[in-house]
Amino acid sequence: MNSSLRKPLVAGNWKMFGNRAEAARLVEGLVASGAGSGPAEVVVCPPFVYLADVGRQLQGSGIGIGGQDVCAEETGAQTGEVAASMLVDVGCRYVIVGHSERRALYSESDDLVARKFAAASRHGLVPILCVGESLQEREDDATRTVILRQLDAVLSMSDIGTFARAVVAYEPVWAIGTGRTASPAQAQEVHALIRGRIGEKDATIAASLRVLYGGSVKAVNAAELFAMPDVDGGLIGGASLKADEFASICAAAGR
Ligand code: 13P
């Protein structure tokens, strides 16, 4: 983290864990920790069904809410889907798009992810666009190609101006939930690649774009990752389910 242009951001992706009572306890702990009143911006992304409750509980805490996914379509006969307008309606400011679990488990293509990004932008939501290579792709020396392909799919559908209100998260698939984190140098290399690609289109937007790192971020390794010049915060999975741990990560981002 280096630029005063970029306020650090820490987003907690709860994935499909917990229940209503656990969500309430977690939020209580987060509010008590004061995580939302530090220098870093803090957001949590609970499962859809808990968004409204969590949003109400977080009021006045400085912590925001976001969705974990969004439908690419505006409205209509789309059983099981949630529209961008609905996320706005319950108070979301952010939405994760293109998480590797959506890409891998639900066959989301680069094109679908690009359409979801566009839908979020149209409604004033800040998309957190996830990109990341698998272990095989890294071993095949294809990291650069994969990241740029995922990013370019979005750039070909949405104007560069939309990136003025977007966040990119680099989440190497091999680091998600594995306890194996990218080294600060590995993260920095890909973050610089992402910022560079955006910079080819618009240097000002690139300079203010927040690029988050995600993949086994914990309180013990957060500070060294966030110290990298192009790492502007984190997208946190497992560690966002523990209030103290998540609060420590938020504090590390604010330093
Ligand atoms: P972990 O922090 O559990 O590795 O998950 C990262 C992630 O997928 C966040 O979106």
PDB file of N, CA, C and O and ligand atoms in Angstrom, residues 13 15 99 171 175-177 215-217 235-238, ligand 1:
ATOM      1  N   ASN A  13     -15.482 -12.169   2.700  1.00  0.00           N
ATOM      2  CA  ASN A  13     -16.382 -13.014   1.930  1.00  0.00           C
ATOM      3  C   ASN A  13     -16.740 -14.221   2.806  1.00  0.00           C
ATOM      4  O   ASN A  13     -15.928 -15.111   2.987  1.00  0.00           O
ATOM      5  N   LYS A  15     -18.788 -16.535   2.221  1.00  0.00           N
ATOM      6  CA  LYS A  15     -19.145 -17.728   1.444  1.00  0.00           C
ATOM      7  C   LYS A  15     -20.416 -18.362   2.034  1.00  0.00           C
ATOM      8  O   LYS A  15     -21.255 -17.646   2.578  1.00  0.00           O
ATOM      9  N   HIS A  99     -15.833 -14.686  -8.743  1.00  0.00           N
ATOM     10  CA  HIS A  99     -15.043 -15.448  -7.769  1.00  0.00           C
ATOM     11  C   HIS A  99     -14.681 -16.805  -8.383  1.00  0.00           C
ATOM     12  O   HIS A  99     -15.486 -17.401  -9.103  1.00  0.00           O
ATOM     13  N   GLU A 171      -6.931 -13.299  -6.727  1.00  0.00           N
ATOM     14  CA  GLU A 171      -7.075 -14.457  -5.851  1.00  0.00           C
ATOM     15  C   GLU A 171      -6.535 -15.699  -6.563  1.00  0.00           C
ATOM     16  O   GLU A 171      -7.277 -16.366  -7.306  1.00  0.00           O
ATOM     17  N   ALA A 175      -4.278 -20.613  -3.643  1.00  0.00           N
ATOM     18  CA  ALA A 175      -4.086 -20.025  -2.304  1.00  0.00           C
ATOM     19  C   ALA A 175      -5.397 -19.911  -1.535  1.00  0.00           C
ATOM     20  O   ALA A 175      -5.388 -19.572  -0.358  1.00  0.00           O
ATOM     21  N   ILE A 176      -6.514 -20.213  -2.198  1.00  0.00           N
ATOM     22  CA  ILE A 176      -7.821 -20.013  -1.546  1.00  0.00           C
ATOM     23  C   ILE A 176      -8.159 -21.193  -0.651  1.00  0.00           C
ATOM     24  O   ILE A 176      -8.273 -22.331  -1.118  1.00  0.00           O
ATOM     25  N   GLY A 177      -8.272 -20.910   0.635  1.00  0.00           N
ATOM     26  CA  GLY A 177      -8.673 -21.936   1.594  1.00  0.00           C
ATOM     27  C   GLY A 177      -7.653 -23.044   1.777  1.00  0.00           C
ATOM     28  O   GLY A 177      -7.958 -24.088   2.340  1.00  0.00           O
ATOM     29  N   GLY A 215      -6.589 -14.934  -0.607  1.00  0.00           N
ATOM     30  CA  GLY A 215      -6.056 -16.303  -0.630  1.00  0.00           C
ATOM     31  C   GLY A 215      -5.265 -16.553   0.634  1.00  0.00           C
ATOM     32  O   GLY A 215      -4.101 -16.171   0.715  1.00  0.00           O
ATOM     33  N   SER A 216      -5.962 -17.144   1.647  1.00  0.00           N
ATOM     34  CA  SER A 216      -5.312 -17.489   2.920  1.00  0.00           C
ATOM     35  C   SER A 216      -4.671 -16.292   3.616  1.00  0.00           C
ATOM     36  O   SER A 216      -3.616 -16.427   4.241  1.00  0.00           O
ATOM     37  N   VAL A 217      -5.308 -15.129   3.505  1.00  0.00           N
ATOM     38  CA  VAL A 217      -4.845 -13.979   4.302  1.00  0.00           C
ATOM     39  C   VAL A 217      -5.288 -14.203   5.748  1.00  0.00           C
ATOM     40  O   VAL A 217      -6.435 -14.551   6.018  1.00  0.00           O
ATOM     41  N   LEU A 235      -9.194  -9.430   0.179  1.00  0.00           N
ATOM     42  CA  LEU A 235     -10.499 -10.109   0.116  1.00  0.00           C
ATOM     43  C   LEU A 235     -10.313 -11.379   0.939  1.00  0.00           C
ATOM     44  O   LEU A 235      -9.531 -12.257   0.573  1.00  0.00           O
ATOM     45  N   ILE A 236     -11.020 -11.435   2.052  1.00  0.00           N
ATOM     46  CA  ILE A 236     -10.722 -12.425   3.083  1.00  0.00           C
ATOM     47  C   ILE A 236     -11.844 -13.444   3.180  1.00  0.00           C
ATOM     48  O   ILE A 236     -13.009 -13.067   3.330  1.00  0.00           O
ATOM     49  N   GLY A 237     -11.494 -14.722   3.135  1.00  0.00           N
ATOM     50  CA  GLY A 237     -12.493 -15.777   3.276  1.00  0.00           C
ATOM     51  C   GLY A 237     -12.552 -16.265   4.717  1.00  0.00           C
ATOM     52  O   GLY A 237     -13.132 -15.615   5.598  1.00  0.00           O
ATOM     53  N   GLY A 238     -11.923 -17.396   4.985  1.00  0.00           N
ATOM     54  CA  GLY A 238     -11.993 -18.053   6.296  1.00  0.00           C
ATOM     55  C   GLY A 238     -11.762 -17.117   7.476  1.00  0.00           C
ATOM     56  O   GLY A 238     -12.506 -17.163   8.469  1.00  0.00           O
TER      57      GLY A 238
HETATM   58  P1  13P B   1      -9.542 -17.753   2.128  1.00  0.00           P
HETATM   59  O1  13P B   1      -9.170 -16.447   2.797  1.00  0.00           O
HETATM   60  O2  13P B   1     -10.346 -18.654   3.009  1.00  0.00           O
HETATM   61  O3  13P B   1      -8.366 -18.411   1.498  1.00  0.00           O
HETATM   62  O4  13P B   1     -10.535 -17.362   0.923  1.00  0.00           O
HETATM   63  C1  13P B   1     -10.174 -16.365   0.049  1.00  0.00           C
HETATM   64  C2  13P B   1     -11.354 -16.044  -0.792  1.00  0.00           C
HETATM   65  O5  13P B   1     -11.767 -16.836  -1.612  1.00  0.00           O
HETATM   66  C3  13P B   1     -12.025 -14.759  -0.577  1.00  0.00           C
HETATM   67  O6  13P B   1     -12.921 -14.482  -1.591  1.00  0.00           O
END
